[in-house]
XYZ file of C-alpha atoms in Angstrom:
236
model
C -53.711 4.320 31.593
C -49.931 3.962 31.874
C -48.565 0.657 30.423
C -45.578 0.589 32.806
C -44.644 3.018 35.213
C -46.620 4.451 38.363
C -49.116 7.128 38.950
C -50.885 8.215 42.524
C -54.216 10.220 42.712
C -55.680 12.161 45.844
C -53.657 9.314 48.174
C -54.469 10.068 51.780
C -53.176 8.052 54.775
C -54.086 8.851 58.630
C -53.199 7.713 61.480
C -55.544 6.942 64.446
C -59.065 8.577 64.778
C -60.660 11.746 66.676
C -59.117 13.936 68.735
C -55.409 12.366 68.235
C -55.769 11.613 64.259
C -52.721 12.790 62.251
C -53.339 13.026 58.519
C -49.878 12.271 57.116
C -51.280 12.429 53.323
C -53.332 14.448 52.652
C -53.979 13.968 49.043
C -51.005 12.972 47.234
C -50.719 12.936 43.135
C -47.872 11.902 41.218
C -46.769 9.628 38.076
C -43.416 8.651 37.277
C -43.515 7.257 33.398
C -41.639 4.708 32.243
C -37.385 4.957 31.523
C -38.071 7.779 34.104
C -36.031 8.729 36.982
C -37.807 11.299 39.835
C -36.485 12.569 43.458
C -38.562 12.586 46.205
C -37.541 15.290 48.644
C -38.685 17.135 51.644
C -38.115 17.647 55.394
C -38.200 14.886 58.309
C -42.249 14.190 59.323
C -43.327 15.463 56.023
C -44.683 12.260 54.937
C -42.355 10.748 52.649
C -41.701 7.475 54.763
C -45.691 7.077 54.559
C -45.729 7.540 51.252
C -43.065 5.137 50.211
C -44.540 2.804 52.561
C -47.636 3.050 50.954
C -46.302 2.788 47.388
C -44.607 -0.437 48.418
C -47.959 -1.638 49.654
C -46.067 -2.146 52.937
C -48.955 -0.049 54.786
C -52.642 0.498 53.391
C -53.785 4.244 52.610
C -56.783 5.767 53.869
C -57.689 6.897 50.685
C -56.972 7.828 46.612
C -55.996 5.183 44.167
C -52.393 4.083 43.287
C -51.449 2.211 39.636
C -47.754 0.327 39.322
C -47.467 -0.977 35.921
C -50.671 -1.580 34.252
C -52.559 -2.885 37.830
C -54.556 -0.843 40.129
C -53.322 -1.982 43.200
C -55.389 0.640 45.473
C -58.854 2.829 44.958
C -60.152 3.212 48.472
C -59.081 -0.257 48.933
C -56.913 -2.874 48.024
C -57.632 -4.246 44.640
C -54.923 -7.031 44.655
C -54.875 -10.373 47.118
C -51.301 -11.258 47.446
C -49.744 -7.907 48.756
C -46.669 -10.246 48.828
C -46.971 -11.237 45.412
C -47.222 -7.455 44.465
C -44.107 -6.704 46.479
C -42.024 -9.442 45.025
C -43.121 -8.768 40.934
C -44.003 -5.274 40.366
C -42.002 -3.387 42.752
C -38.327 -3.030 43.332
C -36.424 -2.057 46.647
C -33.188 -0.489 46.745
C -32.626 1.024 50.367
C -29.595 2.853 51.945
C -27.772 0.031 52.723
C -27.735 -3.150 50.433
C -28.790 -5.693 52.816
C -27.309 -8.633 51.059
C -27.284 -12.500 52.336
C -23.831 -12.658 53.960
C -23.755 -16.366 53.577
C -25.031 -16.275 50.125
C -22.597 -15.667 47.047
C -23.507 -12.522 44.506
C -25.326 -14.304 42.035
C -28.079 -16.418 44.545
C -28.408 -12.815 46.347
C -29.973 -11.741 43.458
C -31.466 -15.418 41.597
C -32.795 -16.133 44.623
C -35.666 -13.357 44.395
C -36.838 -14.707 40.818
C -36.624 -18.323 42.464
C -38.909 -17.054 44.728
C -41.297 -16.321 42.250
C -41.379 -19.474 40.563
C -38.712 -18.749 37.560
C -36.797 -22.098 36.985
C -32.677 -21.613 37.853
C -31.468 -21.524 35.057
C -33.244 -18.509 33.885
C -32.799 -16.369 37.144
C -29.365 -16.958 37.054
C -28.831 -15.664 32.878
C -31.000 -12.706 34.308
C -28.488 -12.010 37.518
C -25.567 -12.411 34.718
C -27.105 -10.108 32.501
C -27.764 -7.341 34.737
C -24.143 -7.918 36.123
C -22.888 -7.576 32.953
C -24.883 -4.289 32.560
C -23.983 -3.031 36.261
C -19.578 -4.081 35.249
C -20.010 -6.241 38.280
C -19.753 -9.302 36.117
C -16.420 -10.255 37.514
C -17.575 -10.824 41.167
C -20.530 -13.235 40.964
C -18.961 -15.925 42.462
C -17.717 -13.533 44.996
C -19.312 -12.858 48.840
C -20.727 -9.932 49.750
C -18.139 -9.261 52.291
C -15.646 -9.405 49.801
C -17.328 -6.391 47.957
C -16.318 -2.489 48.121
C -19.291 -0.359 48.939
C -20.125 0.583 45.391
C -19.915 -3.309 44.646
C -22.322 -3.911 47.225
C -24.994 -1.100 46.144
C -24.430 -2.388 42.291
C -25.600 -5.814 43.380
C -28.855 -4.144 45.324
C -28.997 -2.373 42.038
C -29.467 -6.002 40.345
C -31.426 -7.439 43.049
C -34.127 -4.404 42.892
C -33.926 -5.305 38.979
C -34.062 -8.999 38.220
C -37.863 -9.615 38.719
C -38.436 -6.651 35.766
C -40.757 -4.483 38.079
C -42.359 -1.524 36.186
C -41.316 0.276 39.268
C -38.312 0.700 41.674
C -38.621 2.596 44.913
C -35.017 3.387 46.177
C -34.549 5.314 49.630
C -31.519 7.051 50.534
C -29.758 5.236 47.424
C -26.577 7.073 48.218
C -26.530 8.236 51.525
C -23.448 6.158 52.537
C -21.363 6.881 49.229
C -19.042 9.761 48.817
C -19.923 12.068 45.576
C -18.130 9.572 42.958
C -19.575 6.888 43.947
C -22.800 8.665 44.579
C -23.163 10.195 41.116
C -21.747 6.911 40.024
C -24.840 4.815 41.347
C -27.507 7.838 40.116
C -26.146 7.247 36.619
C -26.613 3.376 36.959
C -29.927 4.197 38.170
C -30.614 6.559 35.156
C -28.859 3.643 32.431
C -30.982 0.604 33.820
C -34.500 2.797 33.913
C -33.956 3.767 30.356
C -33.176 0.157 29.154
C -35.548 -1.367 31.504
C -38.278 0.970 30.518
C -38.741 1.362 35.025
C -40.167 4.147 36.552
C -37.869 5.127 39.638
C -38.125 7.238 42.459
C -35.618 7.817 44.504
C -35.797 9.509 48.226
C -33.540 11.571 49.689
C -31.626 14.325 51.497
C -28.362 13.641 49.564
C -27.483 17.305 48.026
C -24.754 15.866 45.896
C -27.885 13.773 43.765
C -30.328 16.569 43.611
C -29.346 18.601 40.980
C -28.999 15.111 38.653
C -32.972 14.927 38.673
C -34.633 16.381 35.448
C -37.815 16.022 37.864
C -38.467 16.332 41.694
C -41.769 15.753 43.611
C -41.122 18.089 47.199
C -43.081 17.080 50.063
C -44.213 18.715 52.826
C -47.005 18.605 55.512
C -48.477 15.665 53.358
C -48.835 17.476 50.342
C -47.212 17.219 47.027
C -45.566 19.604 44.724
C -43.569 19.046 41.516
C -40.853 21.147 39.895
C -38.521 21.025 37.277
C -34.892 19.573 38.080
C -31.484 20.306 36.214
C -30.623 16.882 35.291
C -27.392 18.173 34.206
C -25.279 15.253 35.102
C -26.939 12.966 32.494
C -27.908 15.690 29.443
């Protein structure tokens, strides 16, 4: 079993029953390892909003078995109690647009997560500072978010996604909104932070300017899985 990191066997999910079911897994395998960075790729309706659903335990499968970190969350059931818990410690969100507290300054955006989760102030806020420091965003912590550029504001997701240590990040449509510098710019954060980190990342998405950054890429497509080998020659 993986220490850290993620790994999905025969996952199924269907909707309804009978006549009007609609299998939208239909047996899904896949492991990220840790320090690892994956793209997730495939057409609209081929199942990859199910599938990140399920991986976030935001929806329950129908079937297969799902590790994050060194936990099986799912084998033809949920294996964990506190689905919020799960969300909040071993998984990481990162989503197309940052989402960040507009009344909240940078750093208790992203403290306010491991506050959340019991770790005392002190320490969330060395860990925000730390991961600011790593993300050269160190300079606007006391800063809003409105006061951010766009690349500001995804570096500071970045952090948030980050700060509770998850063994796994789940980022969807990272860069949709960011021209190509920017873009690549964020992919290479993403890259820097799973390495150090030791996270397993996946990251979904149509953007054409990331896809040929990914040593590795998982295609979906009518619920089914394939992998193939990437060029990952932005970060060789």
């Amino acid at each position: 079993m993986l220490a850290k990191g993620i790994r999905i066997e025969g996952l199924k999910k269907r909707y309804g029953s009978g006549d009007t079911a609609v299998d939208a897994l239909r047996g899904v395998d896949m492991q990220v390892d840790p320090g690892e960075v994956v793209g997730l790729v495939g057409p609209s309706g081929s199942g990859k909003s199910t599938l990140l659903k399920c991986l976030g335990a935001v929806i329950e499968p129908t079937a297969g078995r799902m590790i994050l970190g060194d936990t099986t969350i799912y084998d033809n059931g949920w294996k964990v109690n506190d689905l919020r818990a799960l969300r909040r410690d071993k998984i990481g969100f990162i989503f197309q647009a940052p989402y960040l507290i507009p009344f909240l300054d940078v750093t208790d955006n992203v403290a306010l997560l491991p506050m959340l989760a019991g770790v005392a102030n002190g320490e969330a806020r060395q860990r925000a500072r730390e991961l600011f420091q790593a993300l050269d965003v160190e300079h606007r912590a006391k800063a809003m978010p409105s006061q951010l550029s766009g690349g500001e504001q995804q570096r500071v997701a970045i952090a948030r996604g980050l700060i509770n240590r998850p063994p796994v990040i789940l980022a969807d449509e990272p860069t949709a909104p960011l021209d190509s510098t920017r873009a690549l710019a964020v992919i290479r954060i993403l890259n820097d932070m799973a390495r150090k980190f030791e996270t397993a990342i996946i990251i979904v998405t149509h953007d054409e300017k990331i896809i040929p950054t990914f040593k590795r890429i998982y295609h979906i497509r009518d619920g089914v899985t394939y992998e193939e080998a990437g060029e990952g020659r932005a970060f060789e």
